[in-house]
mmCIF file of C-alpha atoms in Angstrom:
data_model
loop_
_atom_site.group_PDB
_atom_site.id
_atom_site.type_symbol
_atom_site.label_atom_id
_atom_site.label_comp_id
_atom_site.label_asym_id
_atom_site.label_seq_id
_atom_site.Cartn_x
_atom_site.Cartn_y
_atom_site.Cartn_z
ATOM 1 C CA MET Z 83 13.243 -2.295 -15.033
ATOM 2 C CA LYS Z 84 11.140 -4.284 -17.793
ATOM 3 C CA ARG Z 85 11.605 -7.452 -15.733
ATOM 4 C CA HIS Z 86 10.350 -5.848 -12.584
ATOM 5 C CA ILE Z 87 7.242 -4.946 -14.071
ATOM 6 C CA VAL Z 88 6.352 -8.029 -15.908
ATOM 7 C CA THR Z 89 7.134 -10.071 -12.275
ATOM 8 C CA PHE Z 90 4.992 -7.274 -10.695
ATOM 9 C CA LEU Z 91 2.012 -7.919 -12.951
ATOM 10 C CA ILE Z 92 2.267 -11.638 -13.422
ATOM 11 C CA ILE Z 93 2.632 -11.962 -9.052
ATOM 12 C CA ALA Z 94 -0.629 -9.712 -9.252
ATOM 13 C CA LEU Z 95 -2.451 -11.629 -11.997
ATOM 14 C CA ILE Z 96 -1.519 -14.711 -9.473
ATOM 15 C CA LYS Z 97 -2.980 -13.281 -6.505
ATOM 16 C CA SER Z 98 -5.998 -11.964 -8.076
ATOM 17 C CA GLY Z 99 -6.604 -15.398 -9.734
ATOM 18 C CA LEU Z 100 -6.378 -16.720 -6.219
ATOM 19 C CA LEU Z 101 -9.066 -14.550 -4.533
ATOM 20 C CA PHE Z 102 -11.100 -15.255 -7.606
ATOM 21 C CA LEU Z 103 -11.177 -18.552 -7.008
ATOM 22 C CA ILE Z 104 -11.236 -18.212 -3.090
ATOM 23 C CA ILE Z 105 -14.517 -16.238 -3.549
ATOM 24 C CA LEU Z 106 -16.114 -18.368 -6.138
ATOM 25 C CA LEU Z 107 -15.780 -21.543 -3.721
ATOM 26 C CA GLY Z 108 -17.769 -20.187 -1.544
ATOM 27 C CA GLU Z 109 -20.725 -19.636 -4.169
ATOM 28 C CA TRP Z 110 -19.884 -23.049 -5.598
ATOM 29 C CA ILE Z 111 -19.684 -24.821 -1.742
ATOM 30 C CA PRO Z 112 -22.301 -22.844 0.396
ATOM 31 C CA SER Z 113 -20.885 -24.894 3.288
ATOM 32 C CA ALA Z 114 -17.678 -23.740 2.916
ATOM 33 C CA PHE Z 115 -16.456 -21.575 5.878
ATOM 34 C CA GLY Z 116 -15.822 -18.017 4.951
ATOM 35 C CA ILE Z 117 -13.491 -17.269 7.343
ATOM 36 C CA LEU Z 118 -11.338 -20.664 6.680
ATOM 37 C CA ARG Z 119 -11.039 -19.853 2.983
ATOM 38 C CA PHE Z 120 -9.650 -16.415 3.468
ATOM 39 C CA ILE Z 121 -7.123 -17.457 6.086
ATOM 40 C CA VAL Z 122 -6.081 -20.230 3.113
ATOM 41 C CA PHE Z 123 -5.882 -17.191 0.608
ATOM 42 C CA PHE Z 124 -3.581 -15.356 3.091
ATOM 43 C CA ILE Z 125 -1.383 -18.435 3.385
ATOM 44 C CA PHE Z 126 -1.017 -18.754 -0.091
ATOM 45 C CA ILE Z 127 -0.433 -15.163 -0.737
ATOM 46 C CA TRP Z 128 2.392 -15.329 2.074
ATOM 47 C CA LEU Z 129 3.861 -18.421 0.557
ATOM 48 C CA ILE Z 130 4.062 -16.693 -3.002
ATOM 49 C CA ASP Z 131 5.610 -13.960 -1.724
ATOM 50 C CA LEU Z 132 8.206 -16.266 -0.099
ATOM 51 C CA ILE Z 133 8.901 -17.978 -3.347
ATOM 52 C CA VAL Z 134 9.523 -14.681 -4.973
ATOM 53 C CA LEU Z 135 11.788 -13.401 -2.730
ATOM 54 C CA LYS Z 136 13.798 -16.604 -2.188
ATOM 55 C CA LYS Z 137 13.954 -16.906 -5.817
ATOM 56 C CA LYS Z 138 15.384 -13.694 -6.726
ATOM 57 C CA LEU Z 139 12.691 -12.987 -8.949
ATOM 58 C CA ILE Z 140 12.971 -9.359 -7.909
ATOM 59 C CA GLU Z 141 16.465 -7.633 -7.677
ATOM 60 C CA PHE Z 142 17.051 -3.977 -6.122
ATOM 61 C CA ILE Z 143 20.145 -2.281 -6.596
ATOM 62 C CA ASN Z 144 20.500 -1.887 -2.725
ATOM 63 C CA PRO Z 145 17.842 -3.904 -1.291
ATOM 64 C CA ASN Z 146 16.200 -3.348 2.092
ATOM 65 C CA TRP Z 147 13.025 -3.913 3.578
ATOM 66 C CA ILE Z 148 11.154 -1.291 2.372
ATOM 67 C CA LYS Z 149 11.758 -1.740 -1.159
ATOM 68 C CA TYR Z 150 10.638 -5.188 -1.015
ATOM 69 C CA THR Z 151 8.426 -4.631 1.287
ATOM 70 C CA LEU Z 152 6.523 -1.792 -1.283
ATOM 71 C CA TYR Z 153 6.818 -4.167 -4.237
ATOM 72 C CA LEU Z 154 5.084 -7.276 -2.304
ATOM 73 C CA PHE Z 155 2.274 -4.929 -1.261
ATOM 74 C CA GLY Z 156 2.347 -3.461 -4.516
ATOM 75 C CA THR Z 157 1.286 -6.702 -6.401
ATOM 76 C CA TYR Z 158 -1.106 -7.412 -3.022
ATOM 77 C CA SER Z 159 -3.707 -4.090 -3.729
ATOM 78 C CA MET Z 160 -3.283 -4.337 -7.112
ATOM 79 C CA VAL Z 161 -5.602 -7.736 -6.455
ATOM 80 C CA ILE Z 162 -8.468 -5.607 -5.573
ATOM 81 C CA PHE Z 163 -8.536 -3.936 -9.231
ATOM 82 C CA ILE Z 164 -7.784 -7.251 -11.196
ATOM 83 C CA THR Z 165 -10.217 -9.135 -9.175
ATOM 84 C CA GLY Z 166 -13.133 -6.908 -10.017
ATOM 85 C CA PRO Z 167 -12.960 -7.308 -13.974
ATOM 86 C CA MET Z 168 -12.372 -10.841 -13.506
ATOM 87 C CA PHE Z 169 -15.934 -11.063 -11.944
ATOM 88 C CA LEU Z 170 -17.428 -8.624 -14.322
ATOM 89 C CA LEU Z 171 -15.965 -11.053 -17.255
ATOM 90 C CA TYR Z 172 -17.245 -13.866 -15.133
ATOM 91 C CA ASN Z 173 -21.155 -12.469 -15.045
ATOM 92 C CA LEU Z 174 -20.655 -11.517 -18.579
ATOM 93 C CA ILE Z 175 -19.683 -15.078 -19.849
ATOM 94 C CA LEU Z 176 -22.394 -17.051 -17.976
ATOM 95 C CA ASN Z 177 -25.011 -14.275 -18.169
ATOM 96 C CA ILE Z 178 -25.077 -13.758 -14.482
ATOM 97 C CA GLN Z 179 -27.357 -10.378 -13.780
ATOM 98 C CA PRO Z 180 -26.697 -9.566 -10.133
ATOM 99 C CA ASP Z 181 -29.810 -8.569 -8.140
ATOM 100 C CA SER Z 182 -28.860 -5.056 -6.998
ATOM 101 C CA GLU Z 183 -25.505 -3.458 -7.136
ATOM 102 C CA THR Z 184 -23.174 -4.059 -4.325
ATOM 103 C CA LYS Z 185 -20.718 -2.421 -2.706
ATOM 104 C CA THR Z 186 -17.667 -3.388 -0.597
ATOM 105 C CA PRO Z 187 -17.631 -1.984 2.797
ATOM 106 C CA THR Z 188 -14.553 0.672 3.481
ATOM 107 C CA VAL Z 189 -13.720 -1.059 6.517
ATOM 108 C CA ALA Z 190 -13.584 -4.217 4.916
ATOM 109 C CA ILE Z 191 -11.293 -2.557 2.174
ATOM 110 C CA ILE Z 192 -9.094 -1.186 4.776
ATOM 111 C CA GLY Z 193 -8.443 -4.310 6.996
ATOM 112 C CA PHE Z 194 -7.472 -6.003 3.761
ATOM 113 C CA LEU Z 195 -5.193 -4.036 2.534
ATOM 114 C CA ILE Z 196 -3.682 -3.532 6.122
ATOM 115 C CA ILE Z 197 -3.288 -7.548 6.403
ATOM 116 C CA GLY Z 198 -1.526 -7.338 2.935
ATOM 117 C CA LEU Z 199 0.900 -4.635 4.739
ATOM 118 C CA ILE Z 200 1.713 -6.886 7.557
ATOM 119 C CA ILE Z 201 2.094 -10.046 5.434
ATOM 120 C CA SER Z 202 4.471 -8.274 3.122
ATOM 121 C CA THR Z 203 6.458 -6.616 5.729
ATOM 122 C CA ILE Z 204 7.238 -9.773 7.823
ATOM 123 C CA ASN Z 205 8.111 -11.429 4.198
ATOM 124 C CA SER Z 206 10.752 -8.984 3.636
ATOM 125 C CA VAL Z 207 12.196 -8.723 7.099
ATOM 126 C CA LEU Z 208 12.203 -12.753 7.343
ATOM 127 C CA ILE Z 209 14.387 -13.030 4.113
ATOM 128 C CA LEU Z 210 16.619 -10.194 4.267
ATOM 129 C CA ASN Z 211 17.350 -11.499 7.530
ATOM 130 C CA ARG Z 212 18.236 -14.957 6.534
ATOM 131 C CA GLU Z 213 20.032 -13.667 3.466
ATOM 132 C CA LYS Z 214 22.399 -11.695 5.815
ATOM 133 C CA ASN Z 215 22.916 -14.724 8.115
ATOM 134 C CA ASN Z 216 23.798 -16.478 5.015
#
């Protein structure tokens, strides 16, 4: 159980760091296309999940796609909670004062979570079908 929790936190931190860098890339290079950056983010998330499942970094007693999907989606949804403090620390270190308090639209968060659920489900089903065929 301890291994599951440590793996969960490490994967969530990697995904959060990736989102942090993707967003900062837009600040550092304003000409970088926003949608392209997030497509690259989702491709990297997909690859991270594939590596986690292929290398058997998480193992359940009776693995099924629901358990894997919930585990991967849990790491994905933690991105929202980890990236915020990363930006607070970044702003504190560089002494950046935001002009006003920004709020993320609810629709954007819901869309972000739906995409994560789809990616997690597809990865889980693909890997379990591949294991079943081998």
